[in-house]
């Protein structure tokens, strides 16, 4: 409770002193257990904020659309997304005031390693430090036969209705025009045929590879229950193993796919190495 | 209208009989969610069945449909061949009354005076709709007519382990062997009253349509859409949303795909100009189409209250709240229904 | 039964591998006819989407660029190298055979290597089970 009081106090202060024009946070939703993003612009609107189970959408997503100076109440994943957005020049550090806390809604994210905000102007709570990710789910899946893996993936992809909720809920998907919408030429078919769905999902996973921070916003947004985290986490694991890179932890390091080293692995070549 | 009392066994026998002539589709459970699929010939939806995840519209108006194929042969005129009309005879069993009603709304568009869509028409004519009245509403439901028979050929009520069957349309009457069953007496029919009814106040009333008339340019839209992420969940899971896009594919087919007014590409013109450049205009369009333009044209709102958009919206942008906020003249309501 | 030749889409960089293919041609090195060559300015231009899309109508993909250090644009292939490593891993992860999509560096001077690589990839793709073209066939 005390955490929420601190959030409100800070938000009121920022708004009252005109340091920011809007504070992004959560308010209670209309269904049990659900919270919904909330934009407080007046001091008395701050009272509507909550900080509890269900506050799990990635709020960093809204920063690229806001032109005003904003404060944002973040948990671990939101803060990591903000770091990536700053690094990719989508927002500036000055434009956003970060109120950082420890995630109040960890129930749905068994693999979360950074529940606590990694960047903040004002820190409201201290949580446990980072936890090592064992990638147990990915390792388990890799143990299956190639046929079983293919069958599983095809089945997941065939569920997709191409509503693009995964893309739109993702802070890393900020392209003004997404490859699925371009039609001159049309890069990917607009149908929900299995082929188009597979191409969409593979390309999506590649586009966010090295930038995805595994916040799970896409998984929660998907109405059809497609297991999107499987591909995301495979990319995460490979990036970590091959390039020794975990994105969204520091403003000083490059994103994995924006840099290279002379001795990067060439195992993927014919003949390998 | 006459209602007949059937035991579970009677119902299964009748459906089995229908299966000899029709492909019977029923709610099939897979990993906690129901969707319409091939009926296995023995199981009936249990108490966990509230509604299907996907609305039934794709059984009539598929998300992706080939309209015609063309082929160019050197030195000859191009060969154009219309796609075959679907001929399969189907029964959809277990559809909820709200979704059955949505079909009657889609009929206004695809089987209206101006235009009859041959694919939709063929599927509608070949399909018998047997609806199943809900036992109780979901948290996200906001239908106000749980006993609506609109769009159904036959309506079923679940009463403990028995079923009340009421044939509605001529098609329904012809498919139901009423002579083999007893007509239910009023004691039994009275039991329908025990079914829990949604107490949700009617939100899509006439004064809403009037109000929408006045607020096209209101700043309320900007405020309402602020948290919207512009995905297509609401429109693709809506039983009445029916917008589509027709494109050519590289294999020489003209294809019709669902489209959503929430997408930026929906109104983008060849010049690059987009008359609905931001989420504000797009959300306004969706609300206006459902609660203003559709009623203006067809006399009824294009929302049946199934609650799929409420339940599945990634950011919990609740249409009920949006409408209430509009009704209250833009005053921000402090959460909770 | 008539043997149907399988199709392999080859994305070759303009400065090295495409010239390598050219050299293989003028040197009269023989290689199987499976390849459908698409010339790209740099291996860095090969978006993973190209590879996935190619598999919708072909049985295999070969991507080849300049050797590390030889890139016409200094580092295009080095950036691509990280991307390709991930693509290879991703495809393997979803159960696609190792030989279906292959990568190599071939210089403009390596006409012989080009012919050998083309033959190797072609024979490997030939020996794979029938490709379902992402489930559409």
XYZ file of C-alpha atoms in Angstrom:
747
model
C 0.000 0.000 0.000
C 2.768 2.341 0.968
C 4.213 1.959 -2.525
C 1.021 3.226 -4.108
C 0.970 6.198 -1.743
C 4.503 7.087 -2.773
C 3.535 6.833 -6.444
C 0.581 9.133 -5.945
C 2.591 11.609 -3.924
C 5.270 11.852 -6.599
C 2.741 12.030 -9.444
C 0.858 14.844 -7.723
C 4.072 16.718 -7.128
C 5.150 16.424 -10.752
C 1.788 17.575 -12.062
C 1.372 20.366 -9.523
C 4.795 21.779 -10.273
C 4.203 21.453 -14.003
C 7.249 19.281 -14.418
C 5.251 16.947 -16.607
C 1.944 17.255 -18.429
C 0.789 13.696 -18.018
C 1.514 10.747 -15.752
C 1.130 7.243 -17.184
C 0.045 4.509 -14.870
C -2.737 2.045 -14.266
C -6.239 2.226 -12.942
C -8.588 -0.614 -12.143
C -10.209 -2.217 -15.179
C -13.770 -3.321 -15.788
C -13.169 -7.044 -15.382
C -11.942 -8.790 -12.245
C -8.154 -8.952 -12.040
C -7.661 -6.563 -14.935
C -6.026 -3.181 -14.785
C -6.025 -0.690 -17.578
C -3.598 2.057 -18.642
C -4.473 5.445 -17.216
C -3.331 8.922 -18.189
C -3.505 11.406 -15.342
C -3.372 15.032 -16.408
C -4.826 16.695 -13.331
C -3.706 16.381 -9.750
C -7.014 14.928 -8.580
C -6.932 12.250 -11.297
C -3.873 10.802 -9.600
C -6.144 9.228 -6.996
C -7.319 6.745 -9.627
C -3.937 5.065 -9.900
C -3.517 1.511 -8.687
C -0.399 -0.643 -8.345
C -1.437 -4.262 -8.011
C -1.797 -7.672 -9.675
C -3.092 -6.993 -13.194
C -0.879 -3.961 -13.855
C 0.940 -5.878 -16.537
C 0.643 -4.020 -19.813
C 3.927 -2.547 -21.013
C 3.354 1.191 -20.674
C 6.538 2.142 -22.515
C 4.486 1.443 -25.629
C 2.673 4.772 -25.238
C 5.769 6.938 -24.948
C 6.497 6.964 -28.662
C 3.025 8.368 -29.330
C 3.084 11.101 -26.702
C 4.444 14.454 -27.703
C 4.129 15.920 -24.221
C 6.618 15.648 -21.429
C 5.466 12.632 -19.482
C 6.097 10.780 -16.279
C 5.681 7.032 -16.353
C 5.263 4.559 -13.545
C 7.330 1.539 -14.487
C 8.147 -1.956 -13.402
C 11.199 -3.885 -14.556
C 10.068 -4.661 -18.089
C 8.734 -1.184 -18.883
C 11.990 0.348 -17.740
C 14.008 -1.979 -19.955
C 11.838 -1.086 -22.935
C 12.427 2.593 -22.212
C 16.185 2.021 -22.296
C 15.860 0.397 -25.706
C 13.607 3.152 -27.032
C 16.107 5.784 -25.947
C 18.956 3.839 -27.564
C 17.014 3.593 -30.786
C 16.287 7.325 -30.744
C 12.536 6.871 -30.463
C 12.321 8.971 -27.307
C 14.776 11.130 -25.427
C 15.843 10.647 -21.842
C 14.817 14.228 -21.024
C 11.318 13.756 -22.385
C 10.374 11.185 -19.777
C 10.385 11.176 -16.004
C 10.626 7.632 -14.723
C 8.998 6.567 -11.483
C 10.396 3.096 -10.937
C 9.040 0.303 -8.806
C 9.051 -3.435 -8.418
C 6.493 -5.315 -10.468
C 3.288 -5.907 -8.513
C 1.999 -8.406 -11.037
C 4.433 -11.281 -11.356
C 1.887 -14.085 -11.367
C 1.791 -14.445 -15.127
C 5.520 -14.131 -15.734
C 7.324 -17.158 -14.299
C 10.561 -16.375 -16.136
C 10.856 -12.706 -15.227
C 14.416 -11.810 -14.251
C 14.121 -8.095 -13.690
C 11.079 -7.237 -11.631
C 12.629 -4.051 -10.413
C 13.026 -0.945 -12.577
C 16.567 -0.756 -13.929
C 16.408 2.956 -14.700
C 14.509 5.569 -12.714
C 14.466 9.217 -11.737
C 12.624 8.326 -8.581
C 12.621 4.863 -7.134
C 9.684 3.859 -5.011
C 10.505 0.332 -4.016
C 13.415 -1.998 -3.860
C 12.847 -5.544 -4.948
C 15.031 -8.528 -5.356
C 17.896 -8.222 -7.772
C 18.106 -9.866 -11.161
C 17.529 -13.599 -11.416
C 19.439 -15.777 -13.879
C 17.229 -17.029 -16.721
C 17.591 -20.774 -17.195
C 15.548 -20.893 -20.444
C 14.061 -24.145 -19.216
C 11.078 -23.877 -21.600
C 13.323 -23.394 -24.636
C 15.616 -26.245 -23.608
C 12.657 -28.559 -23.102
C 11.295 -27.697 -26.534
C 14.685 -28.275 -28.159
C 14.678 -31.796 -26.775
C 11.676 -32.714 -28.909
C 12.177 -34.287 -32.318
C 12.302 -31.883 -35.287
C 8.986 -33.302 -36.524
C 7.316 -32.663 -33.176
C 8.726 -29.143 -33.029
C 7.511 -28.388 -36.521
C 4.075 -29.782 -35.818
C 3.766 -27.723 -32.655
C 4.869 -24.521 -34.350
C 2.550 -25.018 -37.322
C -0.342 -25.573 -34.960
C 0.435 -22.428 -33.008
C 0.799 -20.341 -36.180
C -2.479 -21.636 -37.569
C -4.361 -20.198 -34.586
C -3.359 -16.661 -35.536
C -6.108 -14.354 -36.832
C -3.655 -11.594 -37.786
C -5.203 -8.958 -35.573
C -1.669 -7.711 -34.874
C -2.366 -7.245 -31.180
C 1.076 -8.789 -30.512
C 2.723 -6.163 -32.649
C 0.716 -3.240 -31.347
C 1.178 -4.172 -27.703
C 4.950 -4.417 -28.177
C 7.066 -1.359 -27.348
C 9.783 -2.609 -29.706
C 7.321 -2.558 -32.644
C 7.237 1.166 -33.243
C 7.632 1.217 -37.057
C 5.428 3.859 -38.631
C 4.611 1.394 -41.348
C 4.944 -2.284 -40.544
C 6.085 -4.785 -43.179
C 2.675 -6.430 -43.042
C 0.971 -3.226 -44.098
C 3.212 -2.309 -46.977
C 1.587 -3.213 -50.237
C 3.866 -1.825 -52.924
C 5.253 -4.436 -52.985
C 3.273 -6.588 -50.634
C 5.944 -8.237 -48.480
C 3.731 -10.774 -46.833
C 0.333 -12.138 -47.831
C -2.629 -10.750 -45.953
C -4.367 -14.089 -45.599
C -4.567 -16.286 -42.528
C -3.301 -19.208 -44.579
C -0.714 -21.229 -42.687
C 2.126 -20.033 -44.941
C 1.410 -16.343 -44.478
C 0.963 -16.820 -40.745
C 4.273 -18.634 -40.414
C 6.123 -15.997 -42.406
C 4.537 -13.284 -40.276
C 5.493 -14.928 -36.999
C 9.047 -15.804 -37.999
C 9.673 -12.310 -39.332
C 8.142 -10.722 -36.256
C 10.426 -12.782 -34.031
C 13.450 -11.736 -36.113
C 12.463 -8.067 -36.095
C 12.393 -7.938 -32.317
C 15.391 -10.245 -31.842
C 18.060 -8.531 -29.787
C 15.572 -5.860 -28.741
C 12.851 -7.959 -27.140
C 13.070 -7.844 -23.355
C 10.607 -10.672 -22.799
C 7.961 -8.539 -21.101
C 5.258 -10.843 -22.411
C 2.979 -8.009 -23.582
C 2.482 -9.790 -26.918
C 1.566 -13.059 -25.243
C -0.986 -11.404 -23.002
C -2.414 -9.369 -25.880
C -2.968 -12.371 -28.142
C -6.667 -13.264 -28.095
C -6.047 -16.671 -29.630
C -3.449 -17.842 -27.138
C -0.628 -18.294 -29.664
C 2.564 -19.238 -27.842
C 4.558 -16.224 -28.967
C 7.038 -16.413 -26.135
C 8.541 -19.606 -27.528
C 10.128 -17.852 -30.528
C 10.891 -14.714 -28.548
C 12.695 -16.652 -25.868
C 14.600 -18.770 -28.360
C 15.929 -15.539 -29.886
C 16.688 -14.200 -26.430
C 18.629 -17.304 -25.545
C 20.612 -17.303 -28.788
C 21.439 -13.612 -28.513
C 22.600 -14.138 -24.966
C 24.693 -17.194 -25.797
C 26.137 -16.133 -29.115
C 26.648 -12.417 -28.581
C 26.789 -12.227 -24.779
C 24.177 -9.526 -24.938
C 21.075 -8.881 -22.844
C 19.157 -5.864 -24.078
C 17.522 -3.169 -22.009
C 19.861 -3.170 -19.046
C 22.097 -0.220 -19.729
C 22.135 2.896 -21.876
C 25.807 2.413 -22.677
C 25.818 -0.892 -24.554
C 24.785 -1.447 -28.172
C 21.879 -3.631 -29.189
C 23.053 -7.069 -30.314
C 22.107 -6.710 -33.967
C 23.399 -3.146 -34.262
C 26.981 -4.192 -33.751
C 29.371 -6.979 -34.673
C 32.651 -8.457 -33.596
C 35.385 -9.760 -35.838
C 35.249 -13.143 -34.155
C 31.473 -13.652 -34.153
C 30.486 -17.290 -34.501
C 30.323 -18.643 -38.050
C 28.910 -22.025 -37.129
C 25.910 -21.368 -39.333
C 28.001 -21.418 -42.531
C 28.286 -24.410 -44.822
C 30.917 -26.585 -43.210
C 30.574 -24.597 -40.008
C 33.584 -23.676 -37.984
C -45.028 -21.143 -30.341
C -44.914 -24.790 -29.457
C -42.042 -26.014 -27.327
C -41.071 -29.668 -27.021
C -39.373 -31.414 -24.156
C -36.424 -33.629 -25.018
C -34.135 -35.656 -22.832
C -30.414 -35.495 -23.446
C -30.704 -38.894 -25.144
C -33.504 -37.671 -27.430
C -31.412 -34.682 -28.393
C -28.408 -36.829 -29.238
C -30.532 -39.156 -31.364
C -32.004 -36.239 -33.256
C -28.621 -34.609 -33.833
C -27.169 -37.961 -34.942
C -29.979 -38.196 -37.433
C -29.235 -34.709 -38.714
C -25.607 -35.716 -39.034
C -26.549 -38.235 -41.704
C -27.559 -35.412 -43.980
C -25.651 -32.425 -42.635
C -22.184 -31.598 -41.424
C -22.934 -30.824 -37.785
C -20.764 -28.145 -36.206
C -20.772 -27.694 -32.461
C -18.667 -25.933 -29.827
C -15.522 -28.027 -29.461
C -13.290 -27.519 -26.453
C -9.562 -27.301 -26.870
C -7.320 -26.053 -24.081
C -10.091 -24.342 -22.139
C -11.550 -22.492 -25.131
C -14.455 -23.402 -27.333
C -14.650 -22.917 -31.072
C -17.027 -24.326 -33.636
C -15.762 -27.556 -35.082
C -16.871 -30.952 -36.353
C -19.283 -32.508 -33.852
C -18.008 -35.846 -32.549
C -21.505 -37.338 -32.492
C -21.633 -37.914 -28.751
C -20.694 -35.008 -26.515
C -22.740 -31.932 -25.747
C -21.242 -28.684 -24.430
C -20.976 -28.869 -20.639
C -21.393 -26.205 -18.001
C -18.034 -24.645 -18.822
C -19.351 -23.598 -22.233
C -20.263 -19.941 -22.184
C -19.489 -18.926 -25.721
C -17.003 -19.662 -28.477
C -13.784 -17.664 -28.608
C -14.281 -16.816 -32.273
C -17.701 -15.597 -33.370
C -19.567 -17.704 -35.940
C -19.244 -15.085 -38.681
C -16.267 -16.856 -40.243
C -18.478 -19.856 -40.959
C -20.392 -17.650 -43.395
C -17.922 -14.926 -44.207
C -14.480 -16.536 -43.896
C -11.499 -14.423 -42.949
C -9.907 -15.281 -46.255
C -11.877 -16.224 -49.355
C -10.991 -16.644 -53.028
C -13.591 -14.899 -55.193
C -12.244 -15.682 -58.639
C -9.186 -17.002 -60.388
C -7.614 -15.780 -63.584
C -5.010 -17.118 -65.899
C -3.193 -15.544 -68.766
C -2.249 -17.687 -71.702
C -0.021 -16.136 -74.332
C -1.921 -15.170 -77.457
C -5.318 -15.774 -75.874
C -7.811 -13.798 -73.890
C -7.342 -14.217 -70.135
C -9.384 -17.029 -68.633
C -11.454 -15.879 -65.668
C -13.199 -18.412 -63.492
C -15.466 -17.590 -60.584
C -14.829 -19.611 -57.448
C -17.276 -22.455 -56.837
C -20.092 -21.677 -54.477
C -19.981 -23.631 -51.231
C -22.485 -26.468 -51.315
C -21.968 -28.247 -48.037
C -25.144 -28.591 -45.970
C -24.461 -27.715 -42.377
C -26.065 -27.537 -38.982
C -24.575 -25.189 -36.430
C -25.547 -26.432 -33.027
C -24.997 -24.583 -29.774
C -24.691 -21.080 -31.138
C -25.657 -18.465 -28.537
C -28.694 -16.244 -29.196
C -26.514 -13.126 -29.368
C -24.419 -14.692 -32.114
C -27.514 -15.968 -33.936
C -28.798 -12.430 -33.885
C -25.506 -11.216 -35.320
C -26.188 -13.365 -38.384
C -29.455 -11.533 -38.971
C -27.450 -8.289 -38.856
C -24.895 -9.598 -41.325
C -27.823 -10.614 -43.551
C -28.765 -6.956 -43.838
C -25.360 -6.233 -45.319
C -24.676 -9.320 -47.420
C -28.248 -10.156 -48.382
C -29.613 -6.630 -48.470
C -31.528 -4.844 -51.187
C -28.458 -3.298 -52.757
C -26.276 -6.343 -52.881
C -26.443 -10.055 -52.358
C -23.173 -11.795 -51.814
C -23.367 -15.178 -53.543
C -20.872 -16.910 -51.228
C -22.500 -15.690 -48.066
C -25.923 -16.435 -49.495
C -25.026 -20.007 -50.396
C -23.666 -20.670 -46.920
C -26.664 -19.094 -45.223
C -29.138 -21.105 -47.298
C -27.296 -24.349 -46.672
C -27.023 -23.900 -42.932
C -29.485 -24.650 -40.184
C -28.963 -22.638 -36.991
C -29.799 -24.372 -33.713
C -29.159 -21.935 -30.912
C -28.692 -22.735 -27.257
C -29.851 -20.183 -24.703
C -27.222 -19.269 -22.090
C -27.593 -20.508 -18.506
C -26.079 -17.345 -17.139
C -24.279 -14.325 -18.542
C -20.528 -13.884 -18.453
C -18.828 -11.043 -16.630
C -18.214 -9.333 -19.965
C -21.664 -9.934 -21.524
C -24.031 -7.070 -22.045
C -26.787 -8.453 -24.224
C -30.254 -7.410 -23.191
C -32.222 -10.100 -24.992
C -30.898 -13.477 -23.862
C -33.986 -15.210 -25.273
C -33.795 -13.580 -28.674
C -34.823 -15.962 -31.451
C -33.644 -13.683 -34.222
C -31.413 -15.489 -36.657
C -32.178 -18.934 -35.208
C -34.046 -21.708 -36.978
C -34.505 -23.667 -33.786
C -33.950 -22.491 -30.213
C -32.946 -24.760 -27.348
C -33.261 -24.078 -23.631
C -31.220 -26.095 -21.171
C -33.225 -27.178 -18.112
C -31.066 -29.301 -15.824
C -30.762 -32.543 -17.792
C -33.529 -31.815 -20.272
C -33.888 -29.566 -23.246
C -36.801 -27.459 -24.416
C -36.858 -27.238 -28.185
C -38.673 -24.506 -30.029
C -38.663 -24.541 -33.832
C -38.811 -20.984 -35.120
C -38.424 -20.769 -38.886
C -40.012 -22.917 -41.588
C -36.608 -24.457 -42.176
C -36.378 -25.294 -38.513
C -39.858 -26.764 -38.388
C -39.106 -29.010 -41.329
C -35.979 -30.366 -39.697
C -37.496 -31.087 -36.332
C -39.662 -34.241 -36.063
C -42.154 -32.585 -33.729
C -44.604 -35.479 -33.999
C -42.189 -37.756 -32.153
C -42.032 -35.599 -29.022
C -44.438 -34.269 -26.437
C -45.279 -30.633 -26.283
C -44.070 -29.167 -23.028
C -46.734 -27.934 -20.630
C -46.641 -24.533 -19.009
C -45.116 -25.841 -15.747
C -42.025 -26.766 -17.600
C -41.990 -23.712 -19.801
C -42.176 -21.656 -16.621
C -38.807 -23.027 -15.611
C -37.190 -20.898 -18.270
C -37.648 -18.057 -15.841
C -35.022 -19.635 -13.617
C -32.351 -18.923 -16.208
C -30.283 -15.998 -15.006
C -30.741 -12.890 -17.053
C -28.260 -10.139 -17.506
C -29.260 -7.010 -15.695
C -27.161 -4.804 -17.831
C -28.967 -1.606 -18.698
C -29.544 -1.060 -22.357
C -26.671 1.077 -23.502
C -27.260 1.244 -27.193
C -30.553 3.093 -27.023
C -32.029 5.708 -29.303
C -30.680 8.645 -27.331
C -27.172 7.316 -27.860
C -27.628 7.461 -31.615
C -28.899 11.013 -31.273
C -25.979 11.954 -29.097
C -23.497 10.506 -31.573
C -25.028 12.797 -34.157
C -23.721 15.785 -32.268
C -20.259 14.771 -31.187
C -18.415 13.925 -34.386
C -15.944 16.752 -33.787
C -15.868 16.470 -30.030
C -12.516 16.191 -28.234
C -13.965 13.205 -26.372
C -12.692 10.821 -29.040
C -9.100 11.752 -28.439
C -9.540 11.078 -24.767
C -11.419 7.809 -25.301
C -8.840 6.365 -27.642
C -5.777 7.353 -25.679
C -5.069 3.865 -24.376
C -6.179 2.087 -27.556
C -3.249 0.353 -29.234
C -5.066 0.077 -32.579
C -4.957 -3.681 -32.946
C -7.738 -5.611 -34.616
C -8.856 -7.802 -31.713
C -12.187 -6.045 -31.228
C -13.146 -6.043 -34.884
C -11.911 -9.546 -35.710
C -13.630 -11.068 -32.702
C -16.798 -9.031 -33.216
C -19.656 -11.126 -34.608
C -20.997 -8.192 -36.603
C -17.872 -6.414 -37.886
C -17.803 -7.209 -41.567
C -15.350 -4.905 -43.311
C -13.067 -6.491 -45.852
C -10.385 -5.764 -48.373
C -10.100 -7.313 -51.818
C -6.623 -7.906 -53.203
C -4.975 -9.934 -55.920
C -2.464 -12.549 -54.952
C 0.502 -13.730 -56.946
C -1.169 -16.991 -57.889
C -3.782 -15.200 -59.979
C -6.653 -15.029 -57.522
C -8.827 -12.243 -56.313
C -9.013 -12.669 -52.585
C -11.273 -11.170 -49.977
C -9.753 -10.777 -46.512
C -11.186 -9.328 -43.341
C -9.987 -5.841 -42.636
C -10.319 -3.632 -39.603
C -10.995 0.085 -39.294
C -8.466 0.031 -36.457
C -5.585 -0.472 -38.907
C -3.801 2.472 -40.504
C -3.923 0.792 -43.904
C -7.719 0.581 -43.838
C -8.244 4.057 -45.297
C -4.822 4.742 -46.752
C -5.151 5.949 -50.307
C -2.911 5.326 -53.278
C -1.544 8.855 -53.038
C -0.307 8.107 -49.536
C -2.945 10.362 -47.979
C -4.810 8.886 -45.056
C -8.144 10.491 -44.181
C -8.103 8.716 -40.822
C -4.519 9.370 -39.826
C -4.662 8.533 -36.127
C -6.326 6.350 -33.550
C -8.786 9.108 -32.745
C -10.499 8.923 -36.117
C -10.308 5.136 -36.167
C -11.953 4.559 -32.812
C -14.592 7.130 -33.706
C -15.280 5.276 -36.930
C -15.727 1.978 -35.147
C -18.137 3.387 -32.584
C -19.975 5.463 -35.182
C -20.353 2.561 -37.586
C -21.827 0.318 -34.929
C -24.057 2.784 -33.135
C -24.826 5.480 -35.675
C -24.303 4.631 -39.341
C -25.606 1.079 -39.098
C -28.763 2.088 -37.176
C -29.282 4.982 -39.602
C -29.206 2.601 -42.513
C -30.753 -0.569 -41.126
C -32.623 0.609 -38.047
C -30.708 -1.471 -35.543
C -27.350 -1.154 -33.763
C -24.547 -3.384 -34.992
C -23.714 -4.757 -31.566
C -25.265 -7.809 -29.945
C -23.521 -7.530 -26.587
C -21.542 -10.770 -26.763
C -18.712 -9.119 -24.845
C -15.828 -10.617 -26.828
C -14.232 -7.224 -27.385
C -14.568 -6.447 -23.688
C -12.985 -9.691 -22.633
C -10.154 -9.807 -25.141
C -9.087 -6.171 -25.493
C -5.383 -6.144 -24.564
C -5.736 -2.855 -22.699
C -9.257 -3.342 -21.357
C -10.760 -0.531 -23.420
C -14.339 -1.431 -22.553
C -16.954 -0.512 -25.152
C -19.577 -0.343 -22.396
C -17.570 2.333 -20.670
C -16.981 4.176 -23.932
C -20.722 4.317 -24.612
C -21.574 5.375 -21.075
C -18.984 8.104 -21.255
C -20.491 9.337 -24.517
C -23.955 9.248 -22.989
C -22.831 11.216 -19.989
C -21.626 13.961 -22.251
C -17.967 13.169 -22.136
C -17.589 13.234 -18.398
C -14.846 10.872 -17.374
C -16.311 8.018 -15.386
C -14.243 6.694 -12.574
C -13.774 3.059 -13.496
C -15.904 0.012 -12.663
C -19.122 -0.916 -14.244
C 9.081 -41.644 -63.061
C 10.300 -38.298 -64.250
C 12.465 -36.615 -61.682
C 11.311 -33.102 -60.882
C 14.161 -30.719 -60.237
C 13.887 -28.892 -57.014
C 14.138 -25.148 -56.836
C 16.662 -23.276 -54.738
C 16.586 -19.520 -54.434
C 20.091 -18.076 -54.144
C 20.590 -14.569 -52.787
C 24.032 -13.504 -53.974
C 25.768 -10.269 -53.185
C 26.595 -8.162 -56.184
C 30.281 -7.651 -55.397
C 31.493 -11.121 -54.533
C 29.230 -14.124 -54.802
C 27.355 -12.973 -57.888
C 30.675 -12.329 -59.602
C 31.786 -15.744 -58.311
C 28.773 -17.311 -60.013
C 29.673 -15.416 -63.156
C 33.202 -16.713 -63.001
C 31.914 -20.251 -62.559
C 29.940 -19.684 -65.749
C 32.711 -18.257 -67.888
C 35.090 -20.903 -66.542
C 32.607 -23.589 -67.656
C 32.406 -25.187 -64.234
C 29.314 -27.349 -64.215
C 26.745 -27.320 -61.440
C 23.139 -28.549 -61.183
C 20.324 -26.346 -62.531
C 18.448 -25.934 -59.223
C 19.574 -22.403 -58.477
C 17.437 -19.328 -59.181
C 19.795 -16.466 -58.534
C 18.646 -13.154 -57.100
C 21.280 -10.456 -57.073
C 21.307 -8.246 -54.010
C 23.618 -5.295 -53.335
C 25.028 -6.888 -50.190
C 24.340 -9.893 -48.002
C 23.275 -7.280 -45.469
C 20.319 -6.566 -47.731
C 18.937 -10.053 -47.213
C 16.083 -9.554 -44.799
C 15.106 -12.780 -43.022
C 11.679 -12.165 -44.560
C 13.199 -12.847 -48.003
C 14.351 -16.255 -46.851
C 11.032 -17.184 -45.255
C 9.099 -15.958 -48.277
C 11.361 -17.792 -50.720
C 10.488 -21.025 -48.948
C 6.863 -20.482 -49.906
C 7.694 -21.340 -53.504
C 11.103 -22.992 -53.414
C 12.599 -26.054 -51.766
C 15.724 -24.418 -50.476
C 17.594 -21.158 -50.018
C 21.247 -20.271 -50.357
C 22.563 -16.933 -49.153
C 26.069 -15.938 -50.000
C 28.129 -12.776 -49.573
C 31.693 -11.546 -49.405
C 34.147 -13.026 -46.940
C 34.384 -11.092 -43.672
C 36.658 -8.138 -44.235
C 35.949 -8.001 -47.963
C 32.538 -6.287 -47.840
C 32.153 -3.559 -50.437
C 30.348 -1.552 -47.750
C 32.935 -2.394 -45.080
C 30.706 -4.191 -42.610
C 27.435 -5.208 -44.310
C 28.241 -8.892 -44.135
C 29.445 -8.631 -40.539
C 26.112 -7.209 -39.442
C 24.329 -9.783 -41.577
C 26.396 -12.534 -39.991
C 24.719 -12.039 -36.605
C 21.303 -11.971 -38.223
C 21.942 -15.141 -40.222
C 23.184 -16.979 -37.154
C 19.837 -16.231 -35.511
C 17.836 -17.202 -38.606
C 19.627 -20.521 -38.817
C 18.925 -21.201 -35.164
C 15.289 -20.138 -35.481
C 14.624 -22.411 -38.446
C 16.282 -25.346 -36.773
C 14.247 -24.603 -33.649
C 10.939 -24.942 -35.470
C 12.028 -28.225 -36.975
C 13.201 -27.161 -40.448
C 15.999 -29.387 -41.767
C 19.529 -28.078 -41.551
C 20.161 -28.317 -45.307
C 17.055 -26.374 -46.326
C 18.569 -22.924 -45.791
C 22.318 -22.515 -46.114
C 24.797 -19.673 -45.864
C 28.281 -19.196 -47.220
C 30.889 -16.614 -48.137
C 32.134 -16.850 -51.736
C 34.441 -14.292 -53.311
C 34.528 -13.077 -56.911
C 37.652 -15.176 -57.467
C 36.097 -18.395 -56.218
C 34.249 -19.628 -59.317
C 35.188 -23.164 -58.496
C 33.981 -22.857 -54.916
C 30.707 -21.445 -56.189
C 30.107 -24.427 -58.470
C 31.007 -26.836 -55.681
C 28.762 -25.075 -53.178
C 25.857 -25.012 -55.638
C 26.300 -28.730 -56.263
C 26.549 -29.510 -52.564
C 23.448 -27.488 -51.642
C 21.523 -28.953 -54.589
C 22.337 -32.513 -53.653
C 21.469 -31.898 -50.013
C 18.126 -30.338 -50.875
C 17.451 -33.235 -53.269
C 17.988 -35.688 -50.463
C 15.673 -33.932 -48.041
C 12.073 -35.073 -47.711
C 9.513 -33.251 -49.858
C 9.183 -29.654 -48.626
C 5.630 -28.629 -47.665
C 6.145 -24.963 -48.584
C 4.962 -23.812 -45.179
C 2.071 -26.214 -45.145
C 0.521 -24.843 -48.326
C 1.283 -27.793 -50.536
